[in-house]
XYZ file of C-alpha atoms in Angstrom:
648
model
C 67.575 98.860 91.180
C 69.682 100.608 88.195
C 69.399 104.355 87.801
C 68.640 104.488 84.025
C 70.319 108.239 83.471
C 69.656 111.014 81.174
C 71.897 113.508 79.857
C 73.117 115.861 83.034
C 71.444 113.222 85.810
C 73.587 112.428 88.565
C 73.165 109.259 90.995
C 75.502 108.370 94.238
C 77.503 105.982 94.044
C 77.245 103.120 96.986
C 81.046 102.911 97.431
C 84.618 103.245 95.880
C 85.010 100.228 93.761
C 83.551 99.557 90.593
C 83.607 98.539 87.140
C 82.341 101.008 83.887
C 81.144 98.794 81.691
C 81.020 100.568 77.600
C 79.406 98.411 74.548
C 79.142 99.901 71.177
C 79.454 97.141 68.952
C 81.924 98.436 66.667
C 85.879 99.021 67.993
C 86.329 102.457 69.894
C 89.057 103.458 72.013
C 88.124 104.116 76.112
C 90.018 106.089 78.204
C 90.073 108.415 81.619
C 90.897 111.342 82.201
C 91.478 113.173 85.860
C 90.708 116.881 86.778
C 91.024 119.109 89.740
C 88.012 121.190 91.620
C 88.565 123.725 88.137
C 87.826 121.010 86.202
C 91.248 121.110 84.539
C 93.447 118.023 83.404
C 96.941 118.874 84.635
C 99.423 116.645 82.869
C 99.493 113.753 80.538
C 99.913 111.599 83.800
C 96.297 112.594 84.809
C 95.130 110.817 81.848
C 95.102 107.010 81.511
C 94.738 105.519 77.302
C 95.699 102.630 76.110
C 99.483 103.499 75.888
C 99.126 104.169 79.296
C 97.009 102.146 80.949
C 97.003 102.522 84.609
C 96.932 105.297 86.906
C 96.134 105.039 90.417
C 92.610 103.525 90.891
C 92.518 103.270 87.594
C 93.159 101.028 84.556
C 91.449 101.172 81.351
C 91.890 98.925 78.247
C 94.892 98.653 76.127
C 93.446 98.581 73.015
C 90.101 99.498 70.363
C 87.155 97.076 71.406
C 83.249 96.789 70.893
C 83.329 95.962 74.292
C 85.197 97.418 76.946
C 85.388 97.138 81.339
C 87.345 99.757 83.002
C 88.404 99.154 86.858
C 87.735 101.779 89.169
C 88.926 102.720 92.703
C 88.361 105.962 93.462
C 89.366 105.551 97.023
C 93.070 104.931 94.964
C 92.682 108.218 93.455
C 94.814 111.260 94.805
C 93.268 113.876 97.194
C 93.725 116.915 94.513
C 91.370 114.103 91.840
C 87.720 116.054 92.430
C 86.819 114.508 89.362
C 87.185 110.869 86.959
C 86.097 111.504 83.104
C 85.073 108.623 81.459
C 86.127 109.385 77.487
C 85.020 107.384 73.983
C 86.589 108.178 70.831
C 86.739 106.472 67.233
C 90.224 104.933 66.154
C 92.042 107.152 63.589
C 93.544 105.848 60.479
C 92.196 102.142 60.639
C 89.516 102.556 57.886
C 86.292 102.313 60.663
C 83.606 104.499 61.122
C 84.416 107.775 61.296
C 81.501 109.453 63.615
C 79.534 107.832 66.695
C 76.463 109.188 64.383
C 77.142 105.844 62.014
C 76.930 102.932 65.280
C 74.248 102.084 67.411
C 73.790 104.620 70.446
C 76.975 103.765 73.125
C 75.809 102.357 75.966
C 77.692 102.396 79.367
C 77.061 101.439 83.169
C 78.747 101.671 86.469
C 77.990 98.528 88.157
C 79.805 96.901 91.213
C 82.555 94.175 91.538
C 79.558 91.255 91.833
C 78.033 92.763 88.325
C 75.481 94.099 89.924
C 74.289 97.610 87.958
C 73.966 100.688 89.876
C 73.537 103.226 87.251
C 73.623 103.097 83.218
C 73.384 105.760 79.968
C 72.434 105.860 76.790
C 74.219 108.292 74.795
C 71.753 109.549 72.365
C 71.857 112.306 69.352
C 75.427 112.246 68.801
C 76.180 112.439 65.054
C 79.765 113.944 63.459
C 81.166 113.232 66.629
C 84.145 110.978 66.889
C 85.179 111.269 70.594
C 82.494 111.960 73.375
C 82.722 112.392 77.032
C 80.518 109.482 78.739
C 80.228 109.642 82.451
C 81.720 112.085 84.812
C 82.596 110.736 88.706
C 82.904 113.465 91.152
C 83.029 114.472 94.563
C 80.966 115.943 96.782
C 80.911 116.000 100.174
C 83.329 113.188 100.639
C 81.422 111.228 98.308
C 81.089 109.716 95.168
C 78.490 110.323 92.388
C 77.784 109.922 88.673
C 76.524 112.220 86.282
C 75.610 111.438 82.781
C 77.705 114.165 80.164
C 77.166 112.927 76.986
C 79.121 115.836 75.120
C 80.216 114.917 72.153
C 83.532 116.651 69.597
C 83.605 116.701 66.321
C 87.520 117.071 66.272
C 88.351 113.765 68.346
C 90.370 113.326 70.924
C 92.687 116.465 70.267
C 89.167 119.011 70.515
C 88.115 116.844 73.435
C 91.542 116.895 75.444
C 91.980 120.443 74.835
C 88.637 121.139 76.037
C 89.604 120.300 79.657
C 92.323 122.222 79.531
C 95.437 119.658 78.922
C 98.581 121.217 78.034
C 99.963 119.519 74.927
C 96.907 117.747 74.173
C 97.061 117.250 70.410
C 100.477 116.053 70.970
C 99.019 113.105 73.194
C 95.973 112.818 70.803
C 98.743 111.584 68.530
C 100.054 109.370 70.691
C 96.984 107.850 71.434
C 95.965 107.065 68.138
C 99.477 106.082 67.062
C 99.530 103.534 70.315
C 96.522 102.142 68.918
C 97.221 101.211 65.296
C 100.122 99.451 66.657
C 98.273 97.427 68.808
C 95.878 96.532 66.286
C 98.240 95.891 63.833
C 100.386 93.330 66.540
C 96.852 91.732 67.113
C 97.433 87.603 65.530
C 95.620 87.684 62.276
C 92.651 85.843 61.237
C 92.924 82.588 59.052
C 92.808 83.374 55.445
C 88.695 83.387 54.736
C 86.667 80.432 53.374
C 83.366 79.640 52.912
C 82.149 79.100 56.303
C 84.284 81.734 57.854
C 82.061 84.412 55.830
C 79.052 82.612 57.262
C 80.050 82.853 61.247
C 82.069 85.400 62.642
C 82.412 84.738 65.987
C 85.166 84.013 68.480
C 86.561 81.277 71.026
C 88.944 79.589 72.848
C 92.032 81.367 75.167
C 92.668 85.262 75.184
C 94.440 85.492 71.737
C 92.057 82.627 70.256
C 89.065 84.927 71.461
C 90.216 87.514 69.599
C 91.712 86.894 66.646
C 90.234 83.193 65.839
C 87.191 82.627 63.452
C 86.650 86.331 63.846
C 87.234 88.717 60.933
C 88.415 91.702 61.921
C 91.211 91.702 64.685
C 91.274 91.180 67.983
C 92.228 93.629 70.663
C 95.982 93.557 71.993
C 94.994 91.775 76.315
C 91.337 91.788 75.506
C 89.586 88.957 77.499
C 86.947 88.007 78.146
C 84.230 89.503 75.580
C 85.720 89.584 71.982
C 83.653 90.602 68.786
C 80.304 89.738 68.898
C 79.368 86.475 67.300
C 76.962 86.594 64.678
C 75.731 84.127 62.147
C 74.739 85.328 59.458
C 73.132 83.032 56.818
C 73.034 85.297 53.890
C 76.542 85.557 53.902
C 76.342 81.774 52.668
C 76.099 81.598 47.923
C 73.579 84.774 48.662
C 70.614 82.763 50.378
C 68.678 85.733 52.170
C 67.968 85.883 55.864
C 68.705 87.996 58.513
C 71.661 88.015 61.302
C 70.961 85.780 64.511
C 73.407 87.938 67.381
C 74.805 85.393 70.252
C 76.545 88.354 71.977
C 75.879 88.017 75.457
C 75.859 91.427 76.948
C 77.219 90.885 80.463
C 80.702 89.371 78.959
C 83.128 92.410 78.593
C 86.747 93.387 77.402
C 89.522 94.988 79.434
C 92.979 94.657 80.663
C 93.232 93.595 84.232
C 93.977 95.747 87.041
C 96.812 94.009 87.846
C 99.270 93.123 84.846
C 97.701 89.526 84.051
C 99.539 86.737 81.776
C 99.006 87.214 78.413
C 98.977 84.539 75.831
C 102.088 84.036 73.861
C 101.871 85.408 70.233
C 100.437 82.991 67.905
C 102.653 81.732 64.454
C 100.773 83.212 61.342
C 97.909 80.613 60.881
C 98.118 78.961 64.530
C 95.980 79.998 67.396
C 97.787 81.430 70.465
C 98.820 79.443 73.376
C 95.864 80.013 76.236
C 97.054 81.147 79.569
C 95.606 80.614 82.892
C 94.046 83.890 84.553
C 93.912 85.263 80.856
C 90.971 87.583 82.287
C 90.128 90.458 84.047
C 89.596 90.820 87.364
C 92.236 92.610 90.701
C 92.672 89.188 91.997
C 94.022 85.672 90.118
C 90.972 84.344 91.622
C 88.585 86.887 90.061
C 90.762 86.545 86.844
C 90.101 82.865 86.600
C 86.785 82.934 87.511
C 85.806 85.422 84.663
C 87.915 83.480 82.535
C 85.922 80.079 83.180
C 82.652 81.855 82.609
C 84.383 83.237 79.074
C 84.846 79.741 78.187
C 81.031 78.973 79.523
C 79.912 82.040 76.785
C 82.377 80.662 74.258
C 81.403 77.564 74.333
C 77.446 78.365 73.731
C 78.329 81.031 71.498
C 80.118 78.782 68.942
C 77.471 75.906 69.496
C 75.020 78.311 68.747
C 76.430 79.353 65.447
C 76.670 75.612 64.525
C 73.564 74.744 65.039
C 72.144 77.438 63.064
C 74.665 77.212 60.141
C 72.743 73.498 60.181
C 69.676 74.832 60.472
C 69.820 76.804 57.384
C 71.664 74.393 55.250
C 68.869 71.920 56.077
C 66.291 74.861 55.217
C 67.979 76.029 51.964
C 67.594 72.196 51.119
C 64.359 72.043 51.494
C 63.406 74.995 49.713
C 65.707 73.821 46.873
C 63.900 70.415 46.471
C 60.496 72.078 46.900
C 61.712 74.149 43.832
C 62.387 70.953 42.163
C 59.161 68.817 42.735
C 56.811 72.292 42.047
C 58.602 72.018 38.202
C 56.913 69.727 36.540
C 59.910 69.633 33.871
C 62.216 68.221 36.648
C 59.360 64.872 36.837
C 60.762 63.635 33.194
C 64.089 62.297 32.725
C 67.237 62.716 35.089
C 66.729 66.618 35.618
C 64.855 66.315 38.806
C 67.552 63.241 40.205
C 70.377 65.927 39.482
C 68.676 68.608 41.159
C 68.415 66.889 43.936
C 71.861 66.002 44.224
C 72.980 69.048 43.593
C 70.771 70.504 46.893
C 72.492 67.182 49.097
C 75.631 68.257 47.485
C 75.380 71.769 48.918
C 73.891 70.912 52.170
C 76.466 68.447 53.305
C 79.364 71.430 52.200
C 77.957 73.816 54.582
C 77.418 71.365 57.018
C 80.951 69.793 56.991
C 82.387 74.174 56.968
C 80.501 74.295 60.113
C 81.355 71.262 61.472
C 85.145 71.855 60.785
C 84.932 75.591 62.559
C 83.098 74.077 65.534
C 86.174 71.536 65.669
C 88.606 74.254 65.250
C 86.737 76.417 68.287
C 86.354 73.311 70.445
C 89.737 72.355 69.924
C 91.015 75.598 71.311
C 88.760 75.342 74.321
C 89.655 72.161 74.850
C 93.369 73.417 74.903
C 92.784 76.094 77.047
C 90.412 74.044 79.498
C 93.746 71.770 79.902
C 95.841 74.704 80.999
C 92.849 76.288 83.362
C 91.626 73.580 85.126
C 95.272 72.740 86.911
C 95.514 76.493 88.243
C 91.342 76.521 89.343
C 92.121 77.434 93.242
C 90.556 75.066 95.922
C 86.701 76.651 95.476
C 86.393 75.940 92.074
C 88.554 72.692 91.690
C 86.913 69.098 91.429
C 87.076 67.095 94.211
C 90.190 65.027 92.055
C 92.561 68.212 92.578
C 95.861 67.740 93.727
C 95.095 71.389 95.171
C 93.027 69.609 97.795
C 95.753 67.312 99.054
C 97.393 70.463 100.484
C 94.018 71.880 102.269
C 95.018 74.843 104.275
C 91.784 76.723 106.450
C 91.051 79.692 104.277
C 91.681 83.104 105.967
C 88.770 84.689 103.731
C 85.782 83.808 101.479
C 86.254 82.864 98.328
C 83.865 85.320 95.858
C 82.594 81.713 93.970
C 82.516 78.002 94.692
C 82.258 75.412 92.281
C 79.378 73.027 92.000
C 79.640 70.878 89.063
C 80.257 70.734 85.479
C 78.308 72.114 82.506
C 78.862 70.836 78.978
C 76.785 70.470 75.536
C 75.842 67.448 73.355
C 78.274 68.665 70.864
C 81.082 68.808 73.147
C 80.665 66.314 75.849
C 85.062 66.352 76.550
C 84.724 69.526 77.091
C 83.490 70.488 80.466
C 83.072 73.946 81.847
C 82.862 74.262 86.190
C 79.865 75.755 87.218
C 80.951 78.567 89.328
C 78.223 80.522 91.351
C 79.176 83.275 93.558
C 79.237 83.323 97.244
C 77.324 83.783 99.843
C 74.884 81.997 98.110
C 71.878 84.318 96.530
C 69.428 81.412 96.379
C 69.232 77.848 98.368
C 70.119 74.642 96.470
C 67.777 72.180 95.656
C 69.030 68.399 95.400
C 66.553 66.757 93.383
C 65.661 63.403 94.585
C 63.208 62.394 91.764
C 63.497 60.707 88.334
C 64.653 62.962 85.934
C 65.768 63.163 81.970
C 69.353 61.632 83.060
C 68.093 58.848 84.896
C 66.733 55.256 83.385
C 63.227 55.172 83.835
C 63.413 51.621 86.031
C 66.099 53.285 88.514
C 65.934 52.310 91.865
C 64.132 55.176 93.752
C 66.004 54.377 96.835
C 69.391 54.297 94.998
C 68.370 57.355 94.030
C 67.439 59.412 97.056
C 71.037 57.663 98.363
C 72.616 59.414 95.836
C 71.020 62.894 96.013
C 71.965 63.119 99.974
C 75.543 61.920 99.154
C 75.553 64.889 96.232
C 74.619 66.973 99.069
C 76.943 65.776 101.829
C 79.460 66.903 98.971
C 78.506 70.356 98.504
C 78.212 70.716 102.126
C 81.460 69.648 102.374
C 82.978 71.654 99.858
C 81.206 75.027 101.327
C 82.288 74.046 104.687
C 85.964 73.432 103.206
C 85.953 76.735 101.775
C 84.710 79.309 104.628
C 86.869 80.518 107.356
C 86.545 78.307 110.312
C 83.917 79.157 112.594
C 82.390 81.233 109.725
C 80.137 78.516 108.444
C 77.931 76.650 110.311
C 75.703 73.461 109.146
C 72.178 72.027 110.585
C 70.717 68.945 109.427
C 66.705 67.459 109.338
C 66.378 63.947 108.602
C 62.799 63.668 109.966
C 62.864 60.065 109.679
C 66.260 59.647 110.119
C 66.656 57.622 106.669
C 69.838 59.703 105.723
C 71.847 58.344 108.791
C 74.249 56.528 106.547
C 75.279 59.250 104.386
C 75.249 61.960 107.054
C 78.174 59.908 108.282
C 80.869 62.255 107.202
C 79.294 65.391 108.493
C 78.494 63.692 111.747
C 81.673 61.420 112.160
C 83.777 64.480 111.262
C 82.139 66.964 114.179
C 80.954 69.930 111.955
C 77.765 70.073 112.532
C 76.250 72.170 114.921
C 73.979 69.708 116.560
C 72.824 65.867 115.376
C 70.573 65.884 112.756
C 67.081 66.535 114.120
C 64.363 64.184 113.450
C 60.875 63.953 114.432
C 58.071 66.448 114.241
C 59.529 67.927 117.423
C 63.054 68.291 115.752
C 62.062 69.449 113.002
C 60.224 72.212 114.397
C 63.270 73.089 116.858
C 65.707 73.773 113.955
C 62.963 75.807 112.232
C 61.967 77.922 114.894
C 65.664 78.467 115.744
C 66.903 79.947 112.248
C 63.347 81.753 111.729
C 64.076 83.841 114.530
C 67.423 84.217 113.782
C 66.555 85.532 110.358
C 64.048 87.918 112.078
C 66.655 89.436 114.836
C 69.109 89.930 112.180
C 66.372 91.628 109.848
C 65.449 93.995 112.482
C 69.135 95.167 113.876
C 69.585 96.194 110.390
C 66.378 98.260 109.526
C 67.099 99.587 112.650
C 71.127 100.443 112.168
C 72.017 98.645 115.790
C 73.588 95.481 114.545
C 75.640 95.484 117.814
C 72.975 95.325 119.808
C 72.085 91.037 118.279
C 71.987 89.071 121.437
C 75.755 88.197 122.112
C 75.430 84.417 122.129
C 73.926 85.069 118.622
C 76.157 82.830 116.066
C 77.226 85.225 113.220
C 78.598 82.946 110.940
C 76.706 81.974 107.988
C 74.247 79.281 108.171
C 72.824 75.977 106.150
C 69.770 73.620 106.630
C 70.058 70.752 104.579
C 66.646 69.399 104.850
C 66.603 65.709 103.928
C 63.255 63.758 102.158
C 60.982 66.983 102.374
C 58.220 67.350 103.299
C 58.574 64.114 104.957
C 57.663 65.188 108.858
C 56.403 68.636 107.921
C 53.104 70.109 109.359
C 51.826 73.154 107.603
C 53.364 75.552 109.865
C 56.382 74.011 109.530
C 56.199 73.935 105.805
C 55.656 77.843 106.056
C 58.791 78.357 108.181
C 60.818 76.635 105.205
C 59.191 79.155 102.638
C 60.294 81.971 104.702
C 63.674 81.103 104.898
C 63.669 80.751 101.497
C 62.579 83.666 101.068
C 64.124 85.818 103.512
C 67.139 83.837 104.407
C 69.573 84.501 101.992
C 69.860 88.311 102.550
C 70.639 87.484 105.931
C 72.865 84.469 106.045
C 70.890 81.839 106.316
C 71.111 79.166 103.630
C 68.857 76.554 102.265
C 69.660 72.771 100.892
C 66.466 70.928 99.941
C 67.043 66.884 99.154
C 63.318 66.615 97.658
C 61.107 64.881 95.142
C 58.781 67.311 94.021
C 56.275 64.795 92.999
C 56.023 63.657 96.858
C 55.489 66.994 97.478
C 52.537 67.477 94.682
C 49.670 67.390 97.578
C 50.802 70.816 98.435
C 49.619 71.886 94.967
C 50.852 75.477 94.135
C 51.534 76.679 97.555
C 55.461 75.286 97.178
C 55.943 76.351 93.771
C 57.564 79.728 95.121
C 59.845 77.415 97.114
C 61.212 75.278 93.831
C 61.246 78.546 91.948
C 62.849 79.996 94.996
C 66.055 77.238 94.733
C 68.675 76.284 92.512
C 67.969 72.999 90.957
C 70.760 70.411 90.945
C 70.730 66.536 90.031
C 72.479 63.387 91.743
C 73.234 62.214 88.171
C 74.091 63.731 84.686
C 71.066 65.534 83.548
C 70.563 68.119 80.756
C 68.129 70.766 82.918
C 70.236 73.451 83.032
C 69.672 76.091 80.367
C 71.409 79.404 79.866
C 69.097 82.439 79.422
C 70.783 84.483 76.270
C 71.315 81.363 73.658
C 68.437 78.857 75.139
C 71.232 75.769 75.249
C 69.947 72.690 77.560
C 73.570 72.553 79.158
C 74.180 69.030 80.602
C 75.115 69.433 84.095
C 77.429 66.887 86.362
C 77.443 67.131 90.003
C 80.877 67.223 91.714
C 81.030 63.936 93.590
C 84.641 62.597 94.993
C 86.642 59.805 92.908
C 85.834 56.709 93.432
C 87.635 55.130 96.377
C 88.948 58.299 97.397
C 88.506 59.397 100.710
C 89.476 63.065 100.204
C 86.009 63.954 101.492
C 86.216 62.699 104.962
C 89.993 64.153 105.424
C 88.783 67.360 104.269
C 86.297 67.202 106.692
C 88.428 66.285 109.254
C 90.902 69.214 108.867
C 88.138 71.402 108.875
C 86.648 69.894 112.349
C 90.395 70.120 113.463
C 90.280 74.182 112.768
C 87.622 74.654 114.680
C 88.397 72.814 117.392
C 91.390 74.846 117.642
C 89.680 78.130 117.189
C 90.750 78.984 113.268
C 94.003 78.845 113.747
């Protein structure tokens, strides 16, 4: 649960690496400073700022951003470090704001490396400030904790620096401020502004293309992956009222990665800038490209967003203009009213055709940066038509996401975003076996039910592909045993941990095995004795596909499921549900915690999915193996082959 701090509250922190997370909405500069037990800065190299970037443990953005992520490892920090300042100050000399009293209230939160949110601030009552000390980090004890400071300087970065007892400090101020009107003024200028460009503001495509593109005001110099926020704002367009509709999505945020990452290749004047692959932030190229695909994800519903309400009100304002026209009855007589109405087509098909061309524009450079992504996605979140899989190797870790399908929107349906979630899975997957929006209403219902156990043979595969041998192990219920067929691979291929069980008594074997599983593990950890789990106790993660539920379930057994629904995930135990829901309806509301409980996925195309910030019904496509490839069953079989040699 996040600690929502107030000024001079402290919270511990749960370990060494995290992520400090600022949003203002206007540009500000973010850096850290470093100070002994005294609480004194001792050099300029205890201070890291966008000229200087990185320190050890630390790296903070290189240039002014609404948005902002700063990387944290205060186990990287030297001994003589007692304490990490987090500092926010205005940019000098650029013509913004020139207090913190003239923006909305900063907000900022520590959160870990999954996103989760351990502590956050408000920083209230600040007025002629223009630089303001945010969070402190300090140690005590040998560990970590966070206090909220909230103290705010009138005299910027020079007062602030000096403060905490930096020698030379307006001298670095300086430097500071000069380092950042450089790198705003090296950030690729936005196109030269038209009609529809003062209606949407709002930004897409690669790192430079986020930044600078459609957008503005300029984008910050290695800012990926949250960029200005995108707005639409119809009274921008010939002085119709109405006010802005904000698509900023608040978890997408702005900073350079901890490593040096690629950066996009500057841009000519009036060209977007070549996208690069891993143009993100993250300590890994993994982590880089998988905050990078989810950019593109909030890109791509950000800018479809804007469309469709730059449509929206041009089919409004022509309405209201020929509701003007038939209320007069002077426009009834003569050619008046026919020009009129004209005139209101006239205007709506302009604005319609501005937005159409900017959605083009943004698409395009998605489309362009999709094409340089998708070849460097590693083997978790490639498609199952990688070369990448051609050269399986065993993985000697977890990957932090696996892909399982693509997303895109009616608007864009070339281009395709993976669907990344992270791993170990935080809820079970549910493979729906029923007719659904994406499937023709006479479809065969066995075809079908064929297809959603081969969709999940495929994920199983790919999750089994991507652990560690002997670090992920798969059960199987076919009750009836209609799913022989396309169990195949899994069976054929030797990675399951037993034959699929069938009948009432195998179905309550498999149950009773992982329920008590779940309850052993539960208990060593309340009790702080996980070495004392029974030694022939298998550690590695575990998944129950269930196939043609509740086909062969009594109510106890139906109970067992819900609890490892429930309870499984925390503990490693995994749920994959091939169901109809509508053969499942005599249950009534006792399994709608269970569907609620799981991640739906289709065996076909189907527009289900829908994003929580924007609202978009996002088309998703499950990841199923080329046709007349058999990369599947040779994945499978090098897997089997690991584990038969013991990992190796």
């Amino acid at each position: 649960m996040t600690a929502e701090l107030v000024r001079g509250q402290n919270h511990p922190l749960p370990g060494t690496r995290l992520e400090i997370r600022v949003s203002v909405g206007k540009p500000i500069v973010a850096g850290v400073t470093l100070s002994d037990d005294q609480g004194k800065v001792r050099g300029t190299d205890w201070v890291a700022h966008p000229g200087s970037p990185t320190l050890p443990g630390l790296e903070v953005p290189r240039q002014a951003a609404a948005d902002h992520r700063l990387a944290v490892d205060l186990g990287a920090v030297p001994e003589a470090v007692h304490r990490v300042n987090v500092l926010l100050a205005l940019p000098v000399g650029v013509g913004g704001p020139v207090s913190f009293g003239s923006l909305a209230a900063p907000f900022v939160a520590v959160t870990g490396l999954d996103g989760s949110e351990v502590a956050s601030y408000t920083i209230t009552d600040l007025d002629a400030e223009s630089a303001v000390v945010a969070l402190e980090l300090y140690r005590r004890q040998d560990a970590w904790k966070v206090r909220a400071v909230g103290q705010g300087y009138a005299g910027g970065l020079a007062d602030m620096l000096t403060d905490q007892g930096l020698p030379g400090a307006r001298e670095l101020a300086g430097t500071i401020n000069e380092a950042v009107a450089q790198g705003l003024a090296r950030s690729v200028a936005a196109p030269p502004p038209r009609p529809s460009d003062e209606a949407r503001v709002r930004t897409t495509g690669g790192q430079a293309g986020r930044t600078a593109a459609g957008s503005g005001t300029p984008g910050p110099d290695g800012a990926a992956p949250q960029p200005t926020p995108a707005t639409y704002q119809p009274g921008d367009a010939n002085s119709t009222g109405g006010s802005p509709v904000d698509y900023t999505h608040p978890s997408r945020q702005t900073s350079t990665p901890p490593p040096p990452a690629p950066t996009a290749a500057p841009a000519e004047p009036g060209r977007s800038a070549q996208p690069v692959a891993g143009d993100a932030t993250g300590w890994s190229m993994d982590e880089r490209l998988y905050n990078q695909v989810w950019g593109m994800f909030e890109d791509l519903a950000r800018t479809t967003a804007a469309y469709r309400s730059a449509v929206d009100f041009a089919e409004s304002r022509m309405d209201q203009e020929l509701d003007k026209v038939l209320s007069d009855p002077r426009s009834r007589i003569g050619g008046t009213g026919d020009a009129a109405r004209e005139v209101a087509r006239a205007k709506h098909g302009l604005l319609v055709d501005q937005a159409q061309a900017a959605l083009d524009r943004d698409l395009a450079q998605l489309a362009a940066e999709s094409e340089v992504v998708e070849p460097a996605l590693p083997m978790a979140y490639a498609g199952w038509d990688s070369p990448v899989w051609h050269a399986y190797r065993t993985p000697m870790e977890i990957p932090m996401a696996l892909r399982l399908g693509d997303l895109h929107l009616p608007e864009s349906p070339d281009v395709r975003i993976p669907m990344l979630v992270r791993l170990p899975l935080e809820r079970g997957l549910w493979i729906d076996s029923g007719r659904s929006s994406g499937t023709d209403s006479l479809a065969d219902v066995d075809q079908l039910r064929s297809l959603a156990v081969d969709s999940a043979v495929a994920h199983t595969a790919r999750l089994l592909a991507v652990y560690p041998a002997r670090e992920f192990t798969v059960h199987v219920i076919d009750a009836a045993g209609s799913a022989a067929g396309a169990l195949a691979p899994l069976v054929t291929a030797g990675v399951l941990a037993e034959p699929p069980a069938s009948g009432a008594a195998g179905v309550s074997a498999v149950l009773t095995k992982l329920t008590q599983r779940v309850d052993l593990v539960q208990m060593a950890i309340r009790a702080g004795a996980s070495d004392a789990l029974p030694p022939d106790l298998d550690t590695a993660e575990q998944l129950l596909i269930v196939n043609d539920f509740p086909h062969g379930f009594d109510d106890r057994a139906v109970t067992q499921l819900r609890y490892l629904a429930d309870e499984g995930p925390a503990v490693g135990v995994h749920l994959m549900l091939v169901a109809d829901r509508e053969e499942a309806a005599e249950y009534g509301p006792l399994l709608d915690p269970l569907w609620r409980a799981l991640l739906r996925l289709t065996p076909v195309a189907d527009d289900h999915l829908a994003d929580p910030w924007v609202g978009h019904a996002w088309t998703y496509e499950p990841p199923m193996a080329p046709p007349g490839s058999r990369v599947l069953e040779q994945v499978l079989g090098q897997v089997a082959e690991a584990r038969r040699k013991g990992g190796r």
